[in-house]
């Protein structure tokens, strides 16, 4: 299975997926750490996370998948939502909480 | 001004920015694992009529498209504040 197929299965098989550097417990990049904090602030404590530092094929593949050049990347119900800036913006507007409501079981 | 900043400004000119400000925050991130590739951390504010009627994802894509392959090398991380002229005047 190539990286694009793996990614498609990950984002469609899990309600909330975060591609990040490091893990939610030990983020290895400030932007990834912020993304985790925003999800937690939305009441989402359980989500599927992928540490791209451990998988170079996914690291490149996820940039191609969404045509988005940076990490972290958040997917909700298979849809690309955005990176750290967009998550913060949507959180401040209350939009992210709405999107996550009923999707993620905390 | 660094070559990277000058090149970013040159490429972003395609968006006809009414205002463009780029901060180089690389110094604050030196040494962390993700920055090992050597790319810099930047924060930019860009005001353009091209953003009108577009959501944030679409606006960021315009910026990424303009920067092109710089995202694969000299730019490791980029925080983007993309505003329309109306939003900028508020």
mmCIF file of C-alpha atoms in Angstrom:
data_model
loop_
_atom_site.group_PDB
_atom_site.id
_atom_site.type_symbol
_atom_site.label_atom_id
_atom_site.label_comp_id
_atom_site.label_asym_id
_atom_site.label_seq_id
_atom_site.Cartn_x
_atom_site.Cartn_y
_atom_site.Cartn_z
ATOM 1 C CA UNK A 1 0.000 0.000 0.000
ATOM 2 C CA UNK A 2 1.486 3.370 -0.887
ATOM 3 C CA UNK A 3 1.503 6.437 1.341
ATOM 4 C CA UNK A 4 -1.545 8.014 -0.308
ATOM 5 C CA UNK A 5 -3.641 4.917 0.379
ATOM 6 C CA UNK A 6 -2.407 4.694 3.974
ATOM 7 C CA UNK A 7 -3.332 8.328 4.540
ATOM 8 C CA UNK A 8 -6.753 7.907 2.985
ATOM 9 C CA UNK A 9 -7.481 4.989 5.299
ATOM 10 C CA UNK A 10 -6.232 6.933 8.318
ATOM 11 C CA UNK A 11 -8.321 10.039 7.672
ATOM 12 C CA UNK A 12 -11.484 8.187 6.692
ATOM 13 C CA UNK A 13 -11.166 5.496 9.359
ATOM 14 C CA UNK A 14 -10.843 7.916 12.268
ATOM 15 C CA UNK A 15 -13.070 10.896 13.090
ATOM 16 C CA UNK A 16 -10.221 13.220 14.119
ATOM 17 C CA UNK A 17 -6.686 12.817 12.789
ATOM 18 C CA UNK A 18 -3.715 15.057 13.488
ATOM 19 C CA UNK A 19 -0.508 14.704 11.493
ATOM 20 C CA UNK A 20 2.189 16.181 13.671
ATOM 21 C CA UNK A 21 5.849 16.181 14.622
ATOM 22 C CA UNK A 22 6.245 14.125 17.766
ATOM 23 C CA UNK A 23 3.377 12.766 19.825
ATOM 24 C CA UNK A 24 0.575 14.497 21.746
ATOM 25 C CA UNK A 25 2.529 13.720 24.940
ATOM 26 C CA UNK A 26 5.868 14.868 23.491
ATOM 27 C CA UNK A 27 5.387 17.245 20.563
ATOM 28 C CA UNK A 28 8.648 18.064 18.792
ATOM 29 C CA UNK A 29 7.562 21.284 17.172
ATOM 30 C CA UNK A 30 5.859 24.353 18.603
ATOM 31 C CA UNK A 31 3.170 24.377 15.923
ATOM 32 C CA UNK A 32 2.322 20.732 16.571
ATOM 33 C CA UNK A 33 2.208 21.402 20.315
ATOM 34 C CA UNK A 34 -0.219 24.271 19.742
ATOM 35 C CA UNK A 35 -2.427 22.089 17.539
ATOM 36 C CA UNK A 36 -2.677 19.472 20.308
ATOM 37 C CA UNK A 37 -3.505 22.145 22.884
ATOM 38 C CA UNK A 38 -6.267 23.551 20.684
ATOM 39 C CA UNK A 39 -7.830 20.106 20.273
ATOM 40 C CA UNK A 40 -7.711 19.598 24.033
ATOM 41 C CA UNK A 41 -9.246 23.026 24.583
ATOM 42 C CA UNK A 42 -12.092 21.858 22.345
ATOM 43 C CA UNK A 43 -12.584 18.940 24.710
ATOM 44 C CA UNK A 44 -10.986 16.404 22.379
ATOM 45 C CA UNK A 45 -8.603 14.261 24.390
ATOM 46 C CA UNK A 46 -8.770 11.162 22.221
ATOM 47 C CA UNK A 47 -7.725 11.566 18.629
ATOM 48 C CA UNK A 48 -5.687 9.628 16.118
ATOM 49 C CA UNK A 49 -2.263 11.179 15.768
ATOM 50 C CA UNK A 50 0.474 10.361 13.307
ATOM 51 C CA UNK A 51 4.074 11.237 14.106
ATOM 52 C CA UNK A 52 5.502 12.157 10.703
ATOM 53 C CA UNK A 53 9.044 12.206 12.068
ATOM 54 C CA UNK A 54 8.827 8.433 12.354
ATOM 55 C CA UNK A 55 7.650 7.952 8.783
ATOM 56 C CA UNK A 56 9.309 9.910 5.963
ATOM 57 C CA UNK A 57 6.865 8.566 3.360
ATOM 58 C CA UNK A 58 3.868 9.841 5.293
ATOM 59 C CA UNK A 59 5.708 13.091 6.012
ATOM 60 C CA UNK A 60 6.006 13.810 2.294
ATOM 61 C CA UNK A 61 2.787 12.034 1.383
ATOM 62 C CA UNK A 62 0.577 14.138 3.623
ATOM 63 C CA UNK A 63 1.860 17.305 1.973
ATOM 64 C CA UNK A 64 0.802 15.917 -1.392
ATOM 65 C CA UNK A 65 -2.478 14.500 -0.110
ATOM 66 C CA UNK A 66 -3.942 17.859 0.877
ATOM 67 C CA UNK A 67 -1.713 19.923 -1.391
ATOM 68 C CA UNK A 68 -0.604 21.654 1.792
ATOM 69 C CA UNK A 69 3.121 22.133 2.401
ATOM 70 C CA UNK A 70 3.302 22.227 6.185
ATOM 71 C CA UNK A 71 2.709 20.117 9.276
ATOM 72 C CA UNK A 72 0.667 19.893 11.514
ATOM 73 C CA UNK A 73 -2.456 19.073 9.515
ATOM 74 C CA UNK A 74 -5.879 18.401 11.035
ATOM 75 C CA UNK A 75 -8.532 16.198 9.413
ATOM 76 C CA UNK A 76 -12.100 15.859 10.672
ATOM 77 C CA UNK A 77 -14.278 13.138 9.173
ATOM 78 C CA UNK A 78 -11.839 12.721 6.306
ATOM 79 C CA UNK A 79 -11.824 16.410 5.405
ATOM 80 C CA UNK A 80 -8.699 18.552 5.554
ATOM 81 C CA UNK A 81 -9.336 21.402 7.991
ATOM 82 C CA UNK A 82 -6.025 23.231 8.123
ATOM 83 C CA UNK A 83 -2.801 23.807 9.976
ATOM 84 C CA UNK A 84 -1.990 25.490 13.250
ATOM 85 C CA UNK A 85 -2.945 29.057 12.261
ATOM 86 C CA UNK A 86 -6.279 27.985 10.834
ATOM 87 C CA UNK A 87 -7.059 25.815 13.849
ATOM 88 C CA UNK A 88 -6.351 28.773 16.139
ATOM 89 C CA UNK A 89 -8.447 31.126 14.026
ATOM 90 C CA UNK A 90 -11.371 28.686 13.908
ATOM 91 C CA UNK A 91 -11.076 27.987 17.626
ATOM 92 C CA UNK A 92 -11.202 31.689 18.443
ATOM 93 C CA UNK A 93 -14.280 32.055 16.239
ATOM 94 C CA UNK A 94 -15.909 29.036 17.902
ATOM 95 C CA UNK A 95 -16.086 27.216 14.564
ATOM 96 C CA UNK A 96 -13.710 24.406 15.443
ATOM 97 C CA UNK A 97 -15.682 23.480 18.550
ATOM 98 C CA UNK A 98 -18.806 23.263 16.368
ATOM 99 C CA UNK A 99 -17.073 21.029 13.840
ATOM 100 C CA UNK A 100 -15.822 18.736 16.581
ATOM 101 C CA UNK A 101 -19.074 18.579 18.475
ATOM 102 C CA UNK A 102 -20.484 15.100 18.305
ATOM 103 C CA UNK A 103 -17.590 13.948 16.139
ATOM 104 C CA UNK A 104 -15.004 13.122 18.742
ATOM 105 C CA UNK A 105 -15.828 11.194 21.855
ATOM 106 C CA UNK A 106 -13.630 12.737 24.501
ATOM 107 C CA UNK B 1 17.821 41.678 4.595
ATOM 108 C CA UNK B 2 18.419 37.974 4.092
ATOM 109 C CA UNK B 3 18.203 36.417 0.629
ATOM 110 C CA UNK B 4 15.248 34.319 1.766
ATOM 111 C CA UNK B 5 13.246 37.356 2.878
ATOM 112 C CA UNK B 6 13.996 39.179 -0.361
ATOM 113 C CA UNK B 7 12.982 36.154 -2.428
ATOM 114 C CA UNK B 8 9.755 35.748 -0.413
ATOM 115 C CA UNK B 9 8.865 39.376 -1.098
ATOM 116 C CA UNK B 10 9.643 38.968 -4.762
ATOM 117 C CA UNK B 11 7.445 35.871 -5.129
ATOM 118 C CA UNK B 12 4.573 37.256 -3.046
ATOM 119 C CA UNK B 13 4.381 40.259 -5.382
ATOM 120 C CA UNK B 14 2.091 38.154 -7.622
ATOM 121 C CA UNK B 15 -0.629 38.664 -4.978
ATOM 122 C CA UNK B 16 -0.306 42.433 -5.439
ATOM 123 C CA UNK B 17 0.025 43.059 -1.690
ATOM 124 C CA UNK B 18 -1.211 46.380 -0.381
ATOM 125 C CA UNK B 19 0.772 45.623 2.741
ATOM 126 C CA UNK B 20 3.338 42.929 3.357
ATOM 127 C CA UNK B 21 5.259 42.370 6.535
ATOM 128 C CA UNK B 22 7.539 39.399 7.158
ATOM 129 C CA UNK B 23 9.197 38.631 10.475
ATOM 130 C CA UNK B 24 12.126 36.259 10.595
ATOM 131 C CA UNK B 25 11.679 34.277 13.803
ATOM 132 C CA UNK B 26 14.348 31.716 12.988
ATOM 133 C CA UNK B 27 16.551 32.700 15.898
ATOM 134 C CA UNK B 28 13.860 31.703 18.392
ATOM 135 C CA UNK B 29 13.700 28.183 16.986
ATOM 136 C CA UNK B 30 17.354 27.364 16.400
ATOM 137 C CA UNK B 31 18.306 23.895 17.532
ATOM 138 C CA UNK B 32 14.925 22.240 17.922
ATOM 139 C CA UNK B 33 14.465 18.872 16.264
ATOM 140 C CA UNK B 34 12.139 20.021 13.509
ATOM 141 C CA UNK B 35 14.475 22.808 12.439
ATOM 142 C CA UNK B 36 17.370 20.445 11.848
ATOM 143 C CA UNK B 37 16.888 20.767 8.091
ATOM 144 C CA UNK B 38 18.085 24.344 8.289
ATOM 145 C CA UNK B 39 14.964 26.109 7.011
ATOM 146 C CA UNK B 40 13.858 29.316 8.691
ATOM 147 C CA UNK B 41 10.751 30.208 10.670
ATOM 148 C CA UNK B 42 8.789 33.166 9.328
ATOM 149 C CA UNK B 43 5.619 35.047 10.185
ATOM 150 C CA UNK B 44 3.941 37.121 7.534
ATOM 151 C CA UNK B 45 1.050 39.522 7.276
ATOM 152 C CA UNK B 46 -0.193 40.118 3.763
ATOM 153 C CA UNK B 47 -3.063 42.355 2.707
ATOM 154 C CA UNK B 48 -4.445 41.679 -0.751
ATOM 155 C CA UNK B 49 -7.673 42.036 -2.657
ATOM 156 C CA UNK B 50 -6.981 38.543 -3.990
ATOM 157 C CA UNK B 51 -8.190 37.151 -0.633
ATOM 158 C CA UNK B 52 -11.699 38.595 -0.953
ATOM 159 C CA UNK B 53 -14.415 35.962 -0.834
ATOM 160 C CA UNK B 54 -11.939 33.227 0.100
ATOM 161 C CA UNK B 55 -11.792 31.305 3.353
ATOM 162 C CA UNK B 56 -8.606 30.931 5.339
ATOM 163 C CA UNK B 57 -7.581 27.635 3.760
ATOM 164 C CA UNK B 58 -7.917 29.107 0.270
ATOM 165 C CA UNK B 59 -5.996 32.234 1.304
ATOM 166 C CA UNK B 60 -3.141 30.212 2.766
ATOM 167 C CA UNK B 61 -3.034 28.118 -0.404
ATOM 168 C CA UNK B 62 -2.578 31.284 -2.469
ATOM 169 C CA UNK B 63 0.379 32.234 -0.290
ATOM 170 C CA UNK B 64 1.879 28.734 -0.459
ATOM 171 C CA UNK B 65 1.392 28.632 -4.233
ATOM 172 C CA UNK B 66 3.144 31.982 -4.606
ATOM 173 C CA UNK B 67 6.097 30.821 -2.520
ATOM 174 C CA UNK B 68 6.256 27.552 -4.464
ATOM 175 C CA UNK B 69 9.319 25.410 -3.841
ATOM 176 C CA UNK B 70 10.596 27.743 -1.115
ATOM 177 C CA UNK B 71 8.299 25.767 1.194
ATOM 178 C CA UNK B 72 10.399 22.666 0.516
ATOM 179 C CA UNK B 73 13.704 24.177 1.591
ATOM 180 C CA UNK B 74 14.466 27.671 2.858
ATOM 181 C CA UNK B 75 11.129 27.989 4.657
ATOM 182 C CA UNK B 76 10.664 25.428 7.399
ATOM 183 C CA UNK B 77 7.682 27.064 9.067
ATOM 184 C CA UNK B 78 5.410 29.915 8.172
ATOM 185 C CA UNK B 79 2.685 31.596 10.170
ATOM 186 C CA UNK B 80 0.276 33.392 7.850
ATOM 187 C CA UNK B 81 -2.072 36.279 8.534
ATOM 188 C CA UNK B 82 -3.912 36.836 5.247
ATOM 189 C CA UNK B 83 -6.259 39.838 5.182
ATOM 190 C CA UNK B 84 -8.416 41.617 2.665
ATOM 191 C CA UNK B 85 -8.100 45.419 2.441
ATOM 192 C CA UNK B 86 -11.421 45.709 4.324
ATOM 193 C CA UNK B 87 -10.181 43.580 7.186
ATOM 194 C CA UNK B 88 -6.925 45.490 7.369
ATOM 195 C CA UNK B 89 -8.623 48.852 7.821
ATOM 196 C CA UNK B 90 -10.725 47.640 10.768
#
